[in-house]
Amino acid sequence: MTLKWPAQYPDRIQLYSLGTPNGQKVAIALEEMALPYEAHRVNIMAGDQFTDEFVAINPNSKIPAIVDPNGPAGKPLSVFESGAILLYLAEKSGQYLPTDPAVRNECLQWLFFQVGGVGPMFGQFGHFYAYAKEKVPYGIERYQTEVKRLLGVLEARLQGQDYLVQEGYTIADMATFPWVGALDWGYNAVEALQLKQDFPNVMS
């Protein structure tokens, strides 16, 4: 597909990504749906995402992105934005996206809750808490408060059920799982956020 990331299996979905939470959720979906794919590492620290080759796939220069050589009508299709990719893959495979209109809408609400809330706020918290060169108490407190609020929403939603949609496992769970995990392996914030004490449903 590209010179920088040549495809050994051009008939498979080409995934351009890295092991970030957003990157993980697309890889999880591809694995769960058993869709053949080929993964390419985009080194964001080296600026790979700003190369002309990658911008041609995602004009926003963010990972993840995919190219499906067998898109609609058999034509290649590029898809960027992790939520859009999950929705595309679910529709392509016919899996993990409810068909009942009301339940489907419920799934999409929680998917967009992750994309619009959990991802951005957890990411900002991680930046100020774990990665910023200077400790900025205001930034840490602001985003820690919002992360705990969002976790509270998830905690209440998961009371008495295993998944965000009561009917079962969906792309909404695939989207949310890596970001919750990042609070531990990415930011080492389990104790700071009292995750196990205050959010047992989320952490179970």
PDB file of C-alpha atoms in Angstrom:
ATOM      1  CA  MET A   1       0.000   0.000   0.000  1.00  0.00           C
ATOM      2  CA  THR A   2       2.872   2.367   0.794  1.00  0.00           C
ATOM      3  CA  LEU A   3       6.616   2.544   0.275  1.00  0.00           C
ATOM      4  CA  LYS A   4       7.341   3.113   3.967  1.00  0.00           C
ATOM      5  CA  TRP A   5       5.037   0.293   5.067  1.00  0.00           C
ATOM      6  CA  PRO A   6       5.041  -2.247   2.214  1.00  0.00           C
ATOM      7  CA  ALA A   7       2.295  -4.839   2.454  1.00  0.00           C
ATOM      8  CA  GLN A   8       3.337  -8.474   2.513  1.00  0.00           C
ATOM      9  CA  TYR A   9      -0.341  -9.462   2.412  1.00  0.00           C
ATOM     10  CA  PRO A  10      -2.038  -6.800   0.265  1.00  0.00           C
ATOM     11  CA  ASP A  11      -5.365  -8.643   0.290  1.00  0.00           C
ATOM     12  CA  ARG A  12      -5.672  -8.122   4.060  1.00  0.00           C
ATOM     13  CA  ILE A  13      -6.792  -5.074   6.013  1.00  0.00           C
ATOM     14  CA  GLN A  14      -3.737  -2.884   6.571  1.00  0.00           C
ATOM     15  CA  LEU A  15      -3.523  -1.496  10.117  1.00  0.00           C
ATOM     16  CA  TYR A  16      -1.282   1.503  10.790  1.00  0.00           C
ATOM     17  CA  SER A  17      -0.939   1.900  14.513  1.00  0.00           C
ATOM     18  CA  LEU A  18       1.025   1.745  17.739  1.00  0.00           C
ATOM     19  CA  GLY A  19       0.396   0.227  21.177  1.00  0.00           C
ATOM     20  CA  THR A  20      -1.511   3.198  22.578  1.00  0.00           C
ATOM     21  CA  PRO A  21      -5.028   2.756  23.985  1.00  0.00           C
ATOM     22  CA  ASN A  22      -6.575   3.964  20.725  1.00  0.00           C
ATOM     23  CA  GLY A  23      -4.297   1.687  18.760  1.00  0.00           C
ATOM     24  CA  GLN A  24      -5.074  -1.270  20.995  1.00  0.00           C
ATOM     25  CA  LYS A  25      -8.825  -1.050  20.597  1.00  0.00           C
ATOM     26  CA  VAL A  26      -8.644  -1.477  16.827  1.00  0.00           C
ATOM     27  CA  ALA A  27      -6.245  -4.416  17.165  1.00  0.00           C
ATOM     28  CA  ILE A  28      -8.614  -5.969  19.719  1.00  0.00           C
ATOM     29  CA  ALA A  29     -11.524  -5.596  17.317  1.00  0.00           C
ATOM     30  CA  LEU A  30      -9.636  -7.153  14.416  1.00  0.00           C
ATOM     31  CA  GLU A  31      -8.653 -10.109  16.595  1.00  0.00           C
ATOM     32  CA  GLU A  32     -12.107 -10.579  18.118  1.00  0.00           C
ATOM     33  CA  MET A  33     -13.759 -10.410  14.705  1.00  0.00           C
ATOM     34  CA  ALA A  34     -11.155 -12.751  13.169  1.00  0.00           C
ATOM     35  CA  LEU A  35     -10.616 -10.362  10.266  1.00  0.00           C
ATOM     36  CA  PRO A  36      -7.334 -10.988   8.415  1.00  0.00           C
ATOM     37  CA  TYR A  37      -5.039  -7.997   8.787  1.00  0.00           C
ATOM     38  CA  GLU A  38      -1.446  -6.870   8.567  1.00  0.00           C
ATOM     39  CA  ALA A  39      -0.078  -4.505  11.215  1.00  0.00           C
ATOM     40  CA  HIS A  40       2.375  -1.698  10.508  1.00  0.00           C
ATOM     41  CA  ARG A  41       4.109   0.225  13.274  1.00  0.00           C
ATOM     42  CA  VAL A  42       3.797   3.987  13.001  1.00  0.00           C
ATOM     43  CA  ASN A  43       6.573   5.550  15.064  1.00  0.00           C
ATOM     44  CA  ILE A  44       4.892   8.703  16.329  1.00  0.00           C
ATOM     45  CA  MET A  45       8.015   9.732  18.252  1.00  0.00           C
ATOM     46  CA  ALA A  46       9.903   9.851  14.958  1.00  0.00           C
ATOM     47  CA  GLY A  47       7.119  11.743  13.215  1.00  0.00           C
ATOM     48  CA  ASP A  48       5.937   8.940  10.925  1.00  0.00           C
ATOM     49  CA  GLN A  49       2.386  10.241  11.248  1.00  0.00           C
ATOM     50  CA  PHE A  50       3.319  13.464   9.451  1.00  0.00           C
ATOM     51  CA  THR A  51       4.769  11.802   6.360  1.00  0.00           C
ATOM     52  CA  ASP A  52       2.935  12.273   3.078  1.00  0.00           C
ATOM     53  CA  GLU A  53       2.253   8.540   2.926  1.00  0.00           C
ATOM     54  CA  PHE A  54       0.464   8.498   6.249  1.00  0.00           C
ATOM     55  CA  VAL A  55      -1.359  11.798   5.710  1.00  0.00           C
ATOM     56  CA  ALA A  56      -2.788  10.277   2.530  1.00  0.00           C
ATOM     57  CA  ILE A  57      -4.425   7.678   4.770  1.00  0.00           C
ATOM     58  CA  ASN A  58      -5.301   9.971   7.674  1.00  0.00           C
ATOM     59  CA  PRO A  59      -5.220  13.722   7.022  1.00  0.00           C
ATOM     60  CA  ASN A  60      -5.338  14.311  10.791  1.00  0.00           C
ATOM     61  CA  SER A  61      -1.956  12.577  11.298  1.00  0.00           C
ATOM     62  CA  LYS A  62      -3.136  10.381  14.174  1.00  0.00           C
ATOM     63  CA  ILE A  63      -3.045   6.652  14.763  1.00  0.00           C
ATOM     64  CA  PRO A  64      -4.774   4.304  14.256  1.00  0.00           C
ATOM     65  CA  ALA A  65      -5.853   4.154  10.635  1.00  0.00           C
ATOM     66  CA  ILE A  66      -6.715   1.288   8.324  1.00  0.00           C
ATOM     67  CA  VAL A  67      -6.897   0.606   4.627  1.00  0.00           C
ATOM     68  CA  ASP A  68      -9.331  -2.110   3.605  1.00  0.00           C
ATOM     69  CA  PRO A  69      -8.384  -3.347   0.117  1.00  0.00           C
ATOM     70  CA  ASN A  70     -11.808  -4.967  -0.104  1.00  0.00           C
ATOM     71  CA  GLY A  71     -14.033  -2.090   0.917  1.00  0.00           C
ATOM     72  CA  PRO A  72     -17.529  -1.307  -0.369  1.00  0.00           C
ATOM     73  CA  ALA A  73     -18.031  -2.445  -3.965  1.00  0.00           C
ATOM     74  CA  GLY A  74     -14.650  -4.173  -3.719  1.00  0.00           C
ATOM     75  CA  LYS A  75     -12.727  -0.911  -3.790  1.00  0.00           C
ATOM     76  CA  PRO A  76      -9.952   0.093  -1.320  1.00  0.00           C
ATOM     77  CA  LEU A  77     -11.156   2.264   1.548  1.00  0.00           C
ATOM     78  CA  SER A  78      -9.154   4.235   4.112  1.00  0.00           C
ATOM     79  CA  VAL A  79     -10.719   4.762   7.532  1.00  0.00           C
ATOM     80  CA  PHE A  80      -9.362   6.930  10.347  1.00  0.00           C
ATOM     81  CA  GLU A  81     -10.589   7.809  13.864  1.00  0.00           C
ATOM     82  CA  SER A  82     -10.696   4.782  16.150  1.00  0.00           C
ATOM     83  CA  GLY A  83     -14.440   4.932  16.784  1.00  0.00           C
ATOM     84  CA  ALA A  84     -15.189   5.104  13.072  1.00  0.00           C
ATOM     85  CA  ILE A  85     -12.853   2.165  12.473  1.00  0.00           C
ATOM     86  CA  LEU A  86     -14.599   0.056  15.119  1.00  0.00           C
ATOM     87  CA  LEU A  87     -17.980   0.859  13.607  1.00  0.00           C
ATOM     88  CA  TYR A  88     -16.741   0.045  10.110  1.00  0.00           C
ATOM     89  CA  LEU A  89     -15.231  -3.273  11.191  1.00  0.00           C
ATOM     90  CA  ALA A  90     -18.343  -4.245  13.142  1.00  0.00           C
ATOM     91  CA  GLU A  91     -20.555  -3.545  10.144  1.00  0.00           C
ATOM     92  CA  LYS A  92     -18.168  -5.334   7.790  1.00  0.00           C
ATOM     93  CA  SER A  93     -17.983  -8.450   9.956  1.00  0.00           C
ATOM     94  CA  GLY A  94     -21.549  -8.396  11.245  1.00  0.00           C
ATOM     95  CA  GLN A  95     -20.265  -8.778  14.801  1.00  0.00           C
ATOM     96  CA  TYR A  96     -20.285  -6.926  18.133  1.00  0.00           C
ATOM     97  CA  LEU A  97     -22.800  -4.302  17.016  1.00  0.00           C
ATOM     98  CA  PRO A  98     -26.417  -5.061  17.947  1.00  0.00           C
ATOM     99  CA  THR A  99     -28.942  -5.195  15.120  1.00  0.00           C
ATOM    100  CA  ASP A 100     -31.959  -4.163  17.180  1.00  0.00           C
ATOM    101  CA  PRO A 101     -32.262  -0.389  16.593  1.00  0.00           C
ATOM    102  CA  ALA A 102     -32.723   0.523  20.257  1.00  0.00           C
ATOM    103  CA  VAL A 103     -29.859  -1.676  21.462  1.00  0.00           C
ATOM    104  CA  ARG A 104     -27.643  -0.531  18.594  1.00  0.00           C
ATOM    105  CA  ASN A 105     -28.252   3.070  19.617  1.00  0.00           C
ATOM    106  CA  GLU A 106     -27.357   2.151  23.196  1.00  0.00           C
ATOM    107  CA  CYS A 107     -24.083   0.637  22.006  1.00  0.00           C
ATOM    108  CA  LEU A 108     -23.235   3.704  19.939  1.00  0.00           C
ATOM    109  CA  GLN A 109     -23.948   6.006  22.872  1.00  0.00           C
ATOM    110  CA  TRP A 110     -21.346   4.202  24.976  1.00  0.00           C
ATOM    111  CA  LEU A 111     -18.908   4.049  22.078  1.00  0.00           C
ATOM    112  CA  PHE A 112     -19.164   7.818  21.644  1.00  0.00           C
ATOM    113  CA  PHE A 113     -18.982   8.283  25.413  1.00  0.00           C
ATOM    114  CA  GLN A 114     -15.549   6.678  25.223  1.00  0.00           C
ATOM    115  CA  VAL A 115     -14.440   8.545  22.116  1.00  0.00           C
ATOM    116  CA  GLY A 116     -15.663  11.949  23.265  1.00  0.00           C
ATOM    117  CA  GLY A 117     -15.098  11.694  27.004  1.00  0.00           C
ATOM    118  CA  VAL A 118     -13.080   8.799  28.371  1.00  0.00           C
ATOM    119  CA  GLY A 119     -10.297   8.926  25.781  1.00  0.00           C
ATOM    120  CA  PRO A 120      -9.605  12.667  25.792  1.00  0.00           C
ATOM    121  CA  MET A 121      -9.940  13.126  29.552  1.00  0.00           C
ATOM    122  CA  PHE A 122      -7.981  10.009  30.508  1.00  0.00           C
ATOM    123  CA  GLY A 123      -5.294  11.038  28.042  1.00  0.00           C
ATOM    124  CA  GLN A 124      -4.998  14.538  29.478  1.00  0.00           C
ATOM    125  CA  PHE A 125      -4.848  13.127  32.987  1.00  0.00           C
ATOM    126  CA  GLY A 126      -2.078  10.754  31.938  1.00  0.00           C
ATOM    127  CA  HIS A 127      -0.111  13.586  30.388  1.00  0.00           C
ATOM    128  CA  PHE A 128      -0.182  15.809  33.463  1.00  0.00           C
ATOM    129  CA  TYR A 129       0.085  12.988  36.011  1.00  0.00           C
ATOM    130  CA  ALA A 130       2.737  10.805  34.405  1.00  0.00           C
ATOM    131  CA  TYR A 131       4.462  12.458  31.468  1.00  0.00           C
ATOM    132  CA  ALA A 132       4.613  16.240  31.814  1.00  0.00           C
ATOM    133  CA  LYS A 133       8.139  17.569  32.333  1.00  0.00           C
ATOM    134  CA  GLU A 134       6.850  19.861  35.067  1.00  0.00           C
ATOM    135  CA  LYS A 135       4.237  18.943  37.667  1.00  0.00           C
ATOM    136  CA  VAL A 136       1.250  21.235  37.242  1.00  0.00           C
ATOM    137  CA  PRO A 137      -1.050  20.715  40.256  1.00  0.00           C
ATOM    138  CA  TYR A 138      -3.953  22.501  38.579  1.00  0.00           C
ATOM    139  CA  GLY A 139      -3.779  20.241  35.527  1.00  0.00           C
ATOM    140  CA  ILE A 140      -3.483  17.079  37.603  1.00  0.00           C
ATOM    141  CA  GLU A 141      -6.389  18.025  39.858  1.00  0.00           C
ATOM    142  CA  ARG A 142      -8.608  19.160  36.997  1.00  0.00           C
ATOM    143  CA  TYR A 143      -8.251  15.980  34.979  1.00  0.00           C
ATOM    144  CA  GLN A 144      -8.148  13.645  37.969  1.00  0.00           C
ATOM    145  CA  THR A 145     -11.520  15.018  39.037  1.00  0.00           C
ATOM    146  CA  GLU A 146     -12.958  14.493  35.568  1.00  0.00           C
ATOM    147  CA  VAL A 147     -11.487  10.993  35.243  1.00  0.00           C
ATOM    148  CA  LYS A 148     -13.072   9.979  38.535  1.00  0.00           C
ATOM    149  CA  ARG A 149     -16.392  11.421  37.414  1.00  0.00           C
ATOM    150  CA  LEU A 150     -16.269   9.415  34.183  1.00  0.00           C
ATOM    151  CA  LEU A 151     -15.251   6.296  36.088  1.00  0.00           C
ATOM    152  CA  GLY A 152     -18.272   6.879  38.304  1.00  0.00           C
ATOM    153  CA  VAL A 153     -20.516   6.867  35.237  1.00  0.00           C
ATOM    154  CA  LEU A 154     -18.977   3.578  34.101  1.00  0.00           C
ATOM    155  CA  GLU A 155     -19.201   2.132  37.613  1.00  0.00           C
ATOM    156  CA  ALA A 156     -22.918   2.862  37.802  1.00  0.00           C
ATOM    157  CA  ARG A 157     -23.497   1.499  34.323  1.00  0.00           C
ATOM    158  CA  LEU A 158     -21.749  -1.780  35.151  1.00  0.00           C
ATOM    159  CA  GLN A 159     -23.679  -2.357  38.357  1.00  0.00           C
ATOM    160  CA  GLY A 160     -25.270  -5.771  37.934  1.00  0.00           C
ATOM    161  CA  GLN A 161     -23.985  -6.351  34.400  1.00  0.00           C
ATOM    162  CA  ASP A 162     -20.694  -7.386  32.823  1.00  0.00           C
ATOM    163  CA  TYR A 163     -20.749  -5.166  29.753  1.00  0.00           C
ATOM    164  CA  LEU A 164     -21.734  -1.638  28.824  1.00  0.00           C
ATOM    165  CA  VAL A 165     -24.663  -2.976  26.824  1.00  0.00           C
ATOM    166  CA  GLN A 166     -26.672  -5.431  28.883  1.00  0.00           C
ATOM    167  CA  GLU A 167     -27.206  -7.721  25.921  1.00  0.00           C
ATOM    168  CA  GLY A 168     -23.499  -8.533  25.739  1.00  0.00           C
ATOM    169  CA  TYR A 169     -19.987  -7.682  24.602  1.00  0.00           C
ATOM    170  CA  THR A 170     -19.773  -4.978  21.921  1.00  0.00           C
ATOM    171  CA  ILE A 171     -17.409  -2.526  20.284  1.00  0.00           C
ATOM    172  CA  ALA A 172     -18.208  -0.131  23.141  1.00  0.00           C
ATOM    173  CA  ASP A 173     -16.363  -2.458  25.530  1.00  0.00           C
ATOM    174  CA  MET A 174     -13.471  -2.882  23.098  1.00  0.00           C
ATOM    175  CA  ALA A 175     -13.132   0.897  22.955  1.00  0.00           C
ATOM    176  CA  THR A 176     -13.233   1.443  26.710  1.00  0.00           C
ATOM    177  CA  PHE A 177     -11.096  -1.440  27.980  1.00  0.00           C
ATOM    178  CA  PRO A 178      -7.656  -0.161  26.847  1.00  0.00           C
ATOM    179  CA  TRP A 179      -8.229   3.281  28.338  1.00  0.00           C
ATOM    180  CA  VAL A 180      -9.167   1.861  31.729  1.00  0.00           C
ATOM    181  CA  GLY A 181      -6.114  -0.381  31.529  1.00  0.00           C
ATOM    182  CA  ALA A 182      -3.897   2.595  30.731  1.00  0.00           C
ATOM    183  CA  LEU A 183      -4.664   4.078  34.146  1.00  0.00           C
ATOM    184  CA  ASP A 184      -2.622   1.165  35.489  1.00  0.00           C
ATOM    185  CA  TRP A 185       0.044   0.136  32.958  1.00  0.00           C
ATOM    186  CA  GLY A 186       0.322   3.523  31.300  1.00  0.00           C
ATOM    187  CA  TYR A 187       0.034   6.040  34.123  1.00  0.00           C
ATOM    188  CA  ASN A 188       0.574   3.952  37.287  1.00  0.00           C
ATOM    189  CA  ALA A 189      -2.395   5.709  38.853  1.00  0.00           C
ATOM    190  CA  VAL A 190      -4.287   2.829  40.478  1.00  0.00           C
ATOM    191  CA  GLU A 191      -3.697   4.108  43.999  1.00  0.00           C
ATOM    192  CA  ALA A 192      -3.980   7.799  43.161  1.00  0.00           C
ATOM    193  CA  LEU A 193      -7.435   7.221  41.694  1.00  0.00           C
ATOM    194  CA  GLN A 194      -8.396   4.551  44.257  1.00  0.00           C
ATOM    195  CA  LEU A 195      -9.541   2.385  41.383  1.00  0.00           C
ATOM    196  CA  LYS A 196      -9.953  -0.877  43.256  1.00  0.00           C
ATOM    197  CA  GLN A 197     -11.690   0.713  46.226  1.00  0.00           C
ATOM    198  CA  ASP A 198     -14.045   3.094  44.447  1.00  0.00           C
ATOM    199  CA  PHE A 199     -14.638   1.436  41.077  1.00  0.00           C
ATOM    200  CA  PRO A 200     -14.796  -2.346  41.589  1.00  0.00           C
ATOM    201  CA  ASN A 201     -17.254  -2.927  38.739  1.00  0.00           C
ATOM    202  CA  VAL A 202     -14.995  -1.132  36.280  1.00  0.00           C
ATOM    203  CA  MET A 203     -11.920  -2.999  37.468  1.00  0.00           C
ATOM    204  CA  SER A 204     -13.511  -6.458  37.571  1.00  0.00           C
TER     205      SER A 204
END
